[in-house]
């Protein structure tokens, strides 16, 4: 299963960093990069990367993650039908899927942030601070300049918005979406603090607490 999963990361005919939901191109066509699915898959890659292995093996997993980071950054800066990072899926050439769909799906940015925070923490353990600050999180730059920072700013300012659920059918406030948004803010606050971005850390913590209260209110 893991070998086949890896084949769906940057397969032939796609840009580096694309994670296709399936090699199937008809009946149904799942040859797309879903932000949600990709984040969940790449979190498995981070877990593999964190295990003891040879330098050669580790380099393979790092390359897959680096491609995903770059493709995610491209997604963030591409104009989309939903008008923001809640766009659910992209074509394998990096363009957004422009046909009718349930959009936005705001669990995507939160899941992507969770996966890349996981990756950032592993890299920081290895002393790869420069990579983290250059590509993943740099509070000294504008929020659009690093992938995690971009997603955390979106989640922290837009978690009150309605969006479509993970089954892509109903628009509203969804427990699953809010739980992954909360997790991204909690883990994002810890990373921001670790990297000296104390103001942002406090902001993310505050929004996580407000989101927790909102979840409790709606639960009752």
CSV table of N, CA and C in Angstrom, one decimal, residues 3-4 9 12 14 18 23-24 39 48 53 64 70 73 100 113 116 139 149 164 169 172 196 207 219:
chain,number,residue,atom,x,y,z
A,3,UNK,N,4.0,1.6,-1.1
A,3,UNK,CA,4.7,1.7,-2.4
A,3,UNK,C,3.7,2.3,-3.4
A,4,UNK,N,2.5,1.9,-3.4
A,4,UNK,CA,1.5,2.4,-4.4
A,4,UNK,C,1.2,3.8,-4.1
A,9,UNK,N,2.6,10.3,-5.9
A,9,UNK,CA,3.2,11.5,-5.6
A,9,UNK,C,4.1,11.9,-6.8
A,12,UNK,N,4.2,10.5,-13.5
A,12,UNK,CA,4.5,11.0,-14.8
A,12,UNK,C,3.3,11.8,-15.4
A,14,UNK,N,2.6,14.9,-14.4
A,14,UNK,CA,2.2,15.9,-13.5
A,14,UNK,C,3.4,16.8,-13.1
A,18,UNK,N,2.8,17.3,-7.0
A,18,UNK,CA,1.4,16.9,-7.2
A,18,UNK,C,1.2,15.6,-6.5
A,23,UNK,N,-4.7,7.0,-9.8
A,23,UNK,CA,-4.2,7.0,-11.1
A,23,UNK,C,-5.4,7.0,-12.2
A,24,UNK,N,-6.6,6.7,-11.7
A,24,UNK,CA,-7.8,6.5,-12.6
A,24,UNK,C,-8.1,7.9,-13.2
A,39,UNK,N,-2.6,16.6,1.8
A,39,UNK,CA,-2.1,16.9,3.1
A,39,UNK,C,-2.0,15.6,3.9
A,48,UNK,N,7.4,8.9,7.8
A,48,UNK,CA,8.4,8.0,7.3
A,48,UNK,C,9.8,8.7,7.3
A,53,UNK,N,17.0,5.8,9.0
A,53,UNK,CA,17.2,5.2,7.6
A,53,UNK,C,18.5,5.8,7.1
A,64,UNK,N,10.4,14.4,-2.0
A,64,UNK,CA,8.9,14.4,-2.1
A,64,UNK,C,8.3,15.6,-1.3
A,70,UNK,N,6.7,23.2,-2.6
A,70,UNK,CA,6.7,24.2,-3.7
A,70,UNK,C,5.4,24.2,-4.4
A,73,UNK,N,2.9,26.1,-2.4
A,73,UNK,CA,3.1,27.5,-2.5
A,73,UNK,C,2.5,28.1,-3.8
A,100,UNK,N,-17.9,23.6,-11.9
A,100,UNK,CA,-18.7,23.7,-10.7
A,100,UNK,C,-18.3,22.6,-9.7
A,113,UNK,N,-1.4,23.0,6.8
A,113,UNK,CA,-0.6,23.6,7.8
A,113,UNK,C,-0.1,22.5,8.8
A,116,UNK,N,2.7,20.4,7.3
A,116,UNK,CA,4.0,21.1,7.1
A,116,UNK,C,4.5,21.5,8.5
A,139,UNK,N,8.0,34.6,10.3
A,139,UNK,CA,7.2,35.7,10.8
A,139,UNK,C,7.7,37.0,10.4
A,149,UNK,N,2.8,29.9,7.3
A,149,UNK,CA,2.4,31.2,7.8
A,149,UNK,C,1.1,31.7,7.0
A,164,UNK,N,-17.9,24.2,2.6
A,164,UNK,CA,-18.4,22.9,2.3
A,164,UNK,C,-17.7,21.8,3.2
A,169,UNK,N,-20.6,18.4,0.0
A,169,UNK,CA,-22.1,18.5,-0.4
A,169,UNK,C,-22.8,19.6,0.4
A,172,UNK,N,-21.8,25.0,5.5
A,172,UNK,CA,-22.2,25.4,6.8
A,172,UNK,C,-20.9,25.4,7.7
A,196,UNK,N,10.2,32.3,17.4
A,196,UNK,CA,10.4,33.7,17.9
A,196,UNK,C,9.3,34.7,17.4
A,207,UNK,N,-7.2,32.7,19.0
A,207,UNK,CA,-8.2,32.2,18.0
A,207,UNK,C,-8.6,30.8,18.3
A,219,UNK,N,-22.1,22.5,19.9
A,219,UNK,CA,-22.3,21.1,20.3
A,219,UNK,C,-23.5,21.0,21.2
